[in-house]
Each structure stands twice: as structure tokens, then as C-alpha cells.
mmCIF file of C-alpha atoms in Angstrom:
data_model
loop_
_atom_site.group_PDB
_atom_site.id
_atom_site.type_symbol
_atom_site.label_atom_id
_atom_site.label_comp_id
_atom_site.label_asym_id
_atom_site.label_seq_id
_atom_site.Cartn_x
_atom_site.Cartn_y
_atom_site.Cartn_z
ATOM 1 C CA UNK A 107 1.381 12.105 22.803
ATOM 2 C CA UNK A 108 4.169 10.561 21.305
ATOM 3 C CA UNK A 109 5.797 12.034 18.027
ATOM 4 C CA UNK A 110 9.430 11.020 16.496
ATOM 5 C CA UNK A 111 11.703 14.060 16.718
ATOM 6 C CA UNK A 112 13.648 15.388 13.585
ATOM 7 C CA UNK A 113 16.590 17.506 13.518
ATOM 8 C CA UNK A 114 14.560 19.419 16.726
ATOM 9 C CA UNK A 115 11.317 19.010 15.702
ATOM 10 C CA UNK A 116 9.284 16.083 14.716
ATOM 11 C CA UNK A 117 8.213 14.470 11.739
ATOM 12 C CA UNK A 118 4.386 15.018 12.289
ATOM 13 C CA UNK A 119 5.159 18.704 12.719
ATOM 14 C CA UNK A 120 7.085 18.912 9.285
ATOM 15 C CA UNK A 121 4.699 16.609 7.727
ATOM 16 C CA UNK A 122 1.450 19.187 8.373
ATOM 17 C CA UNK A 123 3.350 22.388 7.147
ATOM 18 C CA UNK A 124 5.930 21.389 4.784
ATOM 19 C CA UNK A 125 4.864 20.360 1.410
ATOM 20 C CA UNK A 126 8.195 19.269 0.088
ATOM 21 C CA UNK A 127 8.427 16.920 3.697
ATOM 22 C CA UNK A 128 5.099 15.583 2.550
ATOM 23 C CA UNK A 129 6.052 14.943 -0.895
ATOM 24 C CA UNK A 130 9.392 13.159 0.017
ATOM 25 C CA UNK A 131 7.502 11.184 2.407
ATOM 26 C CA UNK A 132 5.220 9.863 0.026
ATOM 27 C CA UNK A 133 7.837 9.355 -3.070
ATOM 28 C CA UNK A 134 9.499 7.529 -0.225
ATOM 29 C CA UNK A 135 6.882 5.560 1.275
ATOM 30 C CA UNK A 136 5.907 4.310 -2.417
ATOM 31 C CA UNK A 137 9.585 3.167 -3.181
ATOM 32 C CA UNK A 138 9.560 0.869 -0.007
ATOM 33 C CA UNK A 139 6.091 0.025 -1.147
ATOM 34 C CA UNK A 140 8.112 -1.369 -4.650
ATOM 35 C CA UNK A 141 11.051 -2.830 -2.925
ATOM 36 C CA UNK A 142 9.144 -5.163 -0.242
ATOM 37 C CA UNK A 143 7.213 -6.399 -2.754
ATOM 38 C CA UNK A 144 9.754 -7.243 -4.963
ATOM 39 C CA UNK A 145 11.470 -9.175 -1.713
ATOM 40 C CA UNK A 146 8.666 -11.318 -1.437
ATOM 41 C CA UNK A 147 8.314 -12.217 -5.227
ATOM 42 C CA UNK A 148 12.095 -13.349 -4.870
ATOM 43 C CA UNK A 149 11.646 -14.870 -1.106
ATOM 44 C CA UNK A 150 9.220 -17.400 -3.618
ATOM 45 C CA UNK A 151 6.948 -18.094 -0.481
ATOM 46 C CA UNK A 152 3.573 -16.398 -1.887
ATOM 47 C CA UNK A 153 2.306 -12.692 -1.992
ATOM 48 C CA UNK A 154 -0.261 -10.316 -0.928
ATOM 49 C CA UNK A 155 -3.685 -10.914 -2.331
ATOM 50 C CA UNK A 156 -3.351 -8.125 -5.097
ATOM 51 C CA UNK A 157 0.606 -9.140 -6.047
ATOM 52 C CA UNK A 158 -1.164 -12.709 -6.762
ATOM 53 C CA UNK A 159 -3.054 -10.947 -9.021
ATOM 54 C CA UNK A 160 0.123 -9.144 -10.722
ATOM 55 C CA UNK A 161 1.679 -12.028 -10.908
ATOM 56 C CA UNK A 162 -1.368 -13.905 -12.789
ATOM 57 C CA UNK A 163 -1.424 -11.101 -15.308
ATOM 58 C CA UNK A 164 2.060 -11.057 -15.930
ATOM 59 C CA UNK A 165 2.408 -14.556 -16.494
ATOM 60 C CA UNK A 166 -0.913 -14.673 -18.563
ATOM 61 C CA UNK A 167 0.421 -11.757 -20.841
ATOM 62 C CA UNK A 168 4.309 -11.915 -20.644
ATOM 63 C CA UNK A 169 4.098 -8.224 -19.263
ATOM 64 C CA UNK A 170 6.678 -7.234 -16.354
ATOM 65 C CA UNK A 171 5.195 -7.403 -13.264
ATOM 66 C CA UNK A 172 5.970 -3.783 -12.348
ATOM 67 C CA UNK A 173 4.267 -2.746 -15.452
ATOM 68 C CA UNK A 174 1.185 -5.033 -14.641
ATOM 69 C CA UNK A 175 1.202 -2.939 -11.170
ATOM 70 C CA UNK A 176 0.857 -0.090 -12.809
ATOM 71 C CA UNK A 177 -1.843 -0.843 -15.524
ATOM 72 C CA UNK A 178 -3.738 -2.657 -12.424
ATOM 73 C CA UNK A 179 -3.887 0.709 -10.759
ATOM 74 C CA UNK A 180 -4.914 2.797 -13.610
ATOM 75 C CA UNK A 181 -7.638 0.438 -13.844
ATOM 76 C CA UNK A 182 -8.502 0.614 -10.093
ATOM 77 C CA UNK A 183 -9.079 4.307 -10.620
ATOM 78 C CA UNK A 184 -11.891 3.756 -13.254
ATOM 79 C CA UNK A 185 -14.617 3.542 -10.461
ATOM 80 C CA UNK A 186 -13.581 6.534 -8.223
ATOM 81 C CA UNK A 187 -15.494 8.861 -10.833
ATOM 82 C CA UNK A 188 -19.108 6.959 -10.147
ATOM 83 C CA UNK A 189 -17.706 6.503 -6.059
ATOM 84 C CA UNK A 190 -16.750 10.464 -6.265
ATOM 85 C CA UNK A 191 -13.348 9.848 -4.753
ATOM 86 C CA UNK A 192 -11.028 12.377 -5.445
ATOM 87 C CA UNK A 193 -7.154 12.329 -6.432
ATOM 88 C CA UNK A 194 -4.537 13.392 -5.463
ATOM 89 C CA UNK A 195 -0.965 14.063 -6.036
ATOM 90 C CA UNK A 196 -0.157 10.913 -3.945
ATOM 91 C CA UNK A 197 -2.586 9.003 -5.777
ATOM 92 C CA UNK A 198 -0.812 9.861 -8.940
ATOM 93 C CA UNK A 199 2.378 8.778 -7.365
ATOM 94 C CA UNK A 200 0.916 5.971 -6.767
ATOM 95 C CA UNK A 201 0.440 4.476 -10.055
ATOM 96 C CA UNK A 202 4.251 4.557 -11.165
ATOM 97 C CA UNK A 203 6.039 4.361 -8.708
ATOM 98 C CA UNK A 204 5.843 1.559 -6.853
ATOM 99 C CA UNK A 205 6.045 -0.351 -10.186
ATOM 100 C CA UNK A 206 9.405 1.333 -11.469
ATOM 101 C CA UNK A 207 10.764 0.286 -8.522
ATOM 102 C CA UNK A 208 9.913 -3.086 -8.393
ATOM 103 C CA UNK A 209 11.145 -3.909 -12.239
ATOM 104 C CA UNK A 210 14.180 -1.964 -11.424
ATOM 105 C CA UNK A 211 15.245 -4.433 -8.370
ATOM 106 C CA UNK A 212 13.504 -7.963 -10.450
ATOM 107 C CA UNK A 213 16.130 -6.599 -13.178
ATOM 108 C CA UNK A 214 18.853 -6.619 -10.701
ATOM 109 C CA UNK A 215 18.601 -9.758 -8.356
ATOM 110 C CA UNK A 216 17.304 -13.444 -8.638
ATOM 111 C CA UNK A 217 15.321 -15.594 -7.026
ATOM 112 C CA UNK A 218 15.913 -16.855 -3.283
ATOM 113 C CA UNK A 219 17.256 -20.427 -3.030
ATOM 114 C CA UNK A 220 17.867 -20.989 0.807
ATOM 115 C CA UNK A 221 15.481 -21.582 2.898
ATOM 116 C CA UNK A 222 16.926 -18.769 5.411
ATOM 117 C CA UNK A 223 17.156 -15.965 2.949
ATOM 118 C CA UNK A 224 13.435 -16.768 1.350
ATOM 119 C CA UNK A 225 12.151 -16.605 5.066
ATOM 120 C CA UNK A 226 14.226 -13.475 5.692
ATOM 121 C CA UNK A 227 13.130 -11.667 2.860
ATOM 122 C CA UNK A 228 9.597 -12.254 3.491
ATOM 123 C CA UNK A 229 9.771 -11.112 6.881
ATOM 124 C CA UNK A 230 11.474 -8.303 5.922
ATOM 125 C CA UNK A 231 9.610 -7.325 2.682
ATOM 126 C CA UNK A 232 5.993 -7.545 4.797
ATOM 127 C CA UNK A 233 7.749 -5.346 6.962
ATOM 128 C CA UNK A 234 9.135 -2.620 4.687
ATOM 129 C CA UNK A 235 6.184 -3.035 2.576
ATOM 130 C CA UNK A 236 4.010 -1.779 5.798
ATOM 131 C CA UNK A 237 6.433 0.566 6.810
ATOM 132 C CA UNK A 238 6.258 2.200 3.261
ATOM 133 C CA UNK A 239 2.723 2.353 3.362
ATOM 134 C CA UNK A 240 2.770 3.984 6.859
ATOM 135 C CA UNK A 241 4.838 6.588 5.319
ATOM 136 C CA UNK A 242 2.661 7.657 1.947
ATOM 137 C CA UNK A 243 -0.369 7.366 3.760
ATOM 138 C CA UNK A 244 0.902 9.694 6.719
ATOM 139 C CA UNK A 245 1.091 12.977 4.872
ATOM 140 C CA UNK A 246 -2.393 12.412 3.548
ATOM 141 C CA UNK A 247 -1.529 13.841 -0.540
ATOM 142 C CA UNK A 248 -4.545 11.309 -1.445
ATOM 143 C CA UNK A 249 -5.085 7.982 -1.045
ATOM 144 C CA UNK A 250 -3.703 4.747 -3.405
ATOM 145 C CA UNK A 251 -6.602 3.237 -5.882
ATOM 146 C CA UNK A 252 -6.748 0.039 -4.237
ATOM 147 C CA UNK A 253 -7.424 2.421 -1.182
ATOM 148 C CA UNK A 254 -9.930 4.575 -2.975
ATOM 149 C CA UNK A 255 -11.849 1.790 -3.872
ATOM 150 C CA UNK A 256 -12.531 0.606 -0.624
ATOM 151 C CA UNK A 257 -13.192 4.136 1.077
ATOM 152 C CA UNK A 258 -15.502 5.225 -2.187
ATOM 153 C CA UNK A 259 -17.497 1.550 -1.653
ATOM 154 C CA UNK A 260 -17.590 2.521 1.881
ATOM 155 C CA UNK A 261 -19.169 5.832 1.911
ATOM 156 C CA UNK A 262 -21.231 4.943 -1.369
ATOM 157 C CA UNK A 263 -23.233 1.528 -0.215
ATOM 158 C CA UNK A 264 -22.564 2.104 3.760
ATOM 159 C CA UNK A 265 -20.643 -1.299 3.931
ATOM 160 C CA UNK A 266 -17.724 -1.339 6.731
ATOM 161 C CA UNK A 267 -13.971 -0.658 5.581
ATOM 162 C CA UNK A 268 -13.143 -4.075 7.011
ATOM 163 C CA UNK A 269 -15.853 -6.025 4.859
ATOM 164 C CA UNK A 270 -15.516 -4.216 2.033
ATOM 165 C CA UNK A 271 -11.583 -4.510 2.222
ATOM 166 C CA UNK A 272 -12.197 -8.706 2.696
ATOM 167 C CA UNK A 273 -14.703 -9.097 0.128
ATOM 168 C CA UNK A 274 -12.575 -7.294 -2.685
ATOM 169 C CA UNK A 275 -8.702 -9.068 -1.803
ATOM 170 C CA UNK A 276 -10.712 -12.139 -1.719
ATOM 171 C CA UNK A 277 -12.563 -11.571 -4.927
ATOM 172 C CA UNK A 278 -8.519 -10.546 -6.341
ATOM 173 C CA UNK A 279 -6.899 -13.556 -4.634
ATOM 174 C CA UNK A 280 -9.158 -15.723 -6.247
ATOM 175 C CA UNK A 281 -8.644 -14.374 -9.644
ATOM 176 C CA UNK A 282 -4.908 -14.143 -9.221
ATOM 177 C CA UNK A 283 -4.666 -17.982 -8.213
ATOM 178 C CA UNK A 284 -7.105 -18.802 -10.842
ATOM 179 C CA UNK A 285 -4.522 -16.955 -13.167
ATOM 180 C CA UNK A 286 -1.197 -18.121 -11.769
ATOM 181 C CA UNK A 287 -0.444 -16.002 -8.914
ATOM 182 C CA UNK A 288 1.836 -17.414 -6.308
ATOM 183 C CA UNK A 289 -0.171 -18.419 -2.689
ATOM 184 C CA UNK A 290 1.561 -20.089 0.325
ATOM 185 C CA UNK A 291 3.164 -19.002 3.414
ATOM 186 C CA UNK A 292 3.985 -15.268 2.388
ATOM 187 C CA UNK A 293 0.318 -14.929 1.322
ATOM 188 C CA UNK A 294 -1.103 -15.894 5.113
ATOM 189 C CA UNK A 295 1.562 -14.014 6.872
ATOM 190 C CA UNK A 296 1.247 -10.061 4.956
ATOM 191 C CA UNK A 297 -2.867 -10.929 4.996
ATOM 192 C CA UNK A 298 -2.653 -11.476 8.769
ATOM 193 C CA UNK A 299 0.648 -8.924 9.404
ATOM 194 C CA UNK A 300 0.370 -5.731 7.194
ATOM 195 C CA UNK A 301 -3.337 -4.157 8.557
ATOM 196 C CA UNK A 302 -1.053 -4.186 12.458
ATOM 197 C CA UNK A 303 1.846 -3.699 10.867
ATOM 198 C CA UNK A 304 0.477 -0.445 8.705
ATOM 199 C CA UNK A 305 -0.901 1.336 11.315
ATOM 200 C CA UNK A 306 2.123 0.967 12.937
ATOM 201 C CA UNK A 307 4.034 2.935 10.284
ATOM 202 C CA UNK A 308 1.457 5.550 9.981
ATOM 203 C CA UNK A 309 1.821 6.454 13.802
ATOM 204 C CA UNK A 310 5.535 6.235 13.294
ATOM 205 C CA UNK A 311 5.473 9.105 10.591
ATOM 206 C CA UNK A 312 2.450 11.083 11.777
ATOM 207 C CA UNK A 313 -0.521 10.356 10.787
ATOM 208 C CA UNK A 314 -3.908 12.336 12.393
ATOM 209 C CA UNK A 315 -6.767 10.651 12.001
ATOM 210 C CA UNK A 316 -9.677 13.677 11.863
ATOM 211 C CA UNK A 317 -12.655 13.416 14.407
ATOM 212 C CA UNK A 318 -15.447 15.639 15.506
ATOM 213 C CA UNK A 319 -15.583 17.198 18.621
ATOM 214 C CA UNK A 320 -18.740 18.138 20.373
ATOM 215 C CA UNK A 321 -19.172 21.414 18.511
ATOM 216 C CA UNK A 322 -18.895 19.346 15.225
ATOM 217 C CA UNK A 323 -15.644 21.046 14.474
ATOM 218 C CA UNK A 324 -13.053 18.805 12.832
ATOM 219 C CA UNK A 325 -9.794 17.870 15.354
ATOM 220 C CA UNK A 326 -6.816 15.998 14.735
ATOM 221 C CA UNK A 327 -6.126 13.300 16.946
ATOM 222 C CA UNK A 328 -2.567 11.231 17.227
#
């Protein structure tokens, strides 16, 4: 099994016993979520399926685009009550922070103009974008809403994760281009990168995935 030591012991250790380690992980995880995705709207080369969106919305209604993340979320809660997900304090996390962070950085840098540094910083914002993601989702404080949605629709109508993720970022990706959102190279790259690239970061920071064992007890697996 491999884990990533820490000071002696090992981040998966500290994540399952320490609540502050959890916490920090996900406050963290949520900030890189806000600063590669504020590297890709200045890399100018197209976003994720739901940043299209953000971007459509923000354009449509002269709202910041961190603030648009935010109200987005909030909105992507609304069906967890009929899905009967259930919060937590990473999913409240999740609605601000992220967004801060990316109005903080648009409010502090400027567009990409060569061609180097717009490919670098969308390689490198898919990447910490992932990585982030990795890292909130690891100590397992509750899911984000775009995540809720899927698992709720999942365990509701008995459609796979993987369909049900597809059919809702292309229903989103439509809208957003249909509203403004930026689609080219970026947008193909994180939509074939960041499901690899995700799991990647949540076996970096620890995450156990829960399984049954014979006896129908509950296990955690690396």
C-alpha cells in the first residue's frame, strides 16, 4: 500500500483522525480548486464544461465570475433535498471558497498574451485544479454540489456515475456556449484530463474508497 509520509507519519493517517488535518485539507484543496480555474480563464484557451457556464452568466449579467461560482452552487444544492443528499462542512466550503479565490487572483493579474504562457497556464491550471480536488475530496467532510448532484441522481434513478456525470456537463456546456462561455482547446483537454488526473490527487492525499467485505461489514480500501 502506498501512503505519502508526513513529518513521520502519513497524510492518510492524519487525514482519518485529525479533524483540523481534514479541515485544512479541504480549505486547501478548494483554494487550488479557485486558482486553476482562474489560470485557465486567463490562459484564454476555453474552460471546463461548468466554468463555460460561469462565464455565460457573468457575461449575461455583468456579475464577477467568482460570484457567479458561488450563486451556481447554491443553486446546485436546491435538488439534494428531493435526492436526500446530505451536507457537509466541506460542502459548505464549497460554495465560497473556490469563488473568493478566483475574484481575488482575476483582480490581480490579466489576461495571457503569448502563446507559451496561455499553453502553460492551462496545463498547469487543469493540473492544480485536479490536484485541489484530490485534496477536498480526500478527507471526505461532504461532497461539492456539482458532486452531490450526480451521486443523489445516481442512487435516486439507478443511472451510472459516468452517464449521469456526461449527460449533465453536456446539458451545462451547451447552455454556457449558448450564453457566451469560452470553448476551445482548454475545454477538450480538462474534459479528457481532470477524471485521470483527480483520482490521481485523491490517492496522493488519502482517499479510502469504502467496500463490503464478505460479512457485509464496511472496509476501507487504498
Amino acid at each position: 500500500m502506498n501512503r505519502v509520509s508526513w513529518n513521520g507519519s502519513t497524510v492518510r493517517d492524519a487525514a482519518s483522525r485529525n479533524i483540523a488535518v481534514r479541515l485544512a485539507m479541504v480549505v486547501v484543496g478548494l483554494a487550488l480548486n479557485g486558482v486553476g480555474i482562474a489560470m485557465l480563464i486567463q490562459a484564454g484557451l476555453g474552460l471546463g464544461a461548468w466554468d463555460v457556464l460561469h462565464e455565460g452568466l457573468s457575461e449575461l449579467t455583468g456579475l464577477s465570475f467568482g460570484l457567479v461560482v458561488i450563486l451556481v452552487t447554491i443553486v446546485a444544492l436546491i435538488p439534494w433535498w428531493p435526492l436526500k443528499e446530505r451536507p457537509g462542512i466541506g460542502t459548505v466550503l464549497n460554495v465560497f471558497i473556490a469563488g473568493i479565490v478566483i475574484d481575488w487572483i482575476l483582480a490581480y493579474t490579466t489576461p495571457a498574451e503569448e502563446w507559451w504562457v496561455r499553453a502553460t497556464l492551462m496545463i498547469g491550471g487543469v493540473v492544480i485544479f485536479a490536484l485541489g480536488q484530490g485534496m477536498y475530496l480526500a478527507p471526505k467532510l461532504g461532497a461539492g454540489a456539482r458532486e452531490g448532484l450526480m451521486t443523489g441522481i445516481n442512487r435516486r434513478f439507478g443511472i451510472s456515475i459516468r452517464l449521469t456525470r456526461f449527460l449533465i456537463e453536456v446539458t451545462i456546456l451547451v447552455l454556457g456556449v449558448f450564453l457566451g462561455g469560452s470553448v476551445g482547446l482548454g475545454t477538450i483537454v480538462f474534459t479528457l484530463a481532470i477524471g485521470p488526473l483527480v483520482q490521481v490527487g485523491m490517492n496522493l492525499f488519502g482517499y479510502r474508497e469504502e467496500t463490503e467485505t464478505q460479512d457485509g461489514a464496511a472496509r476501507a480500501e487504498a
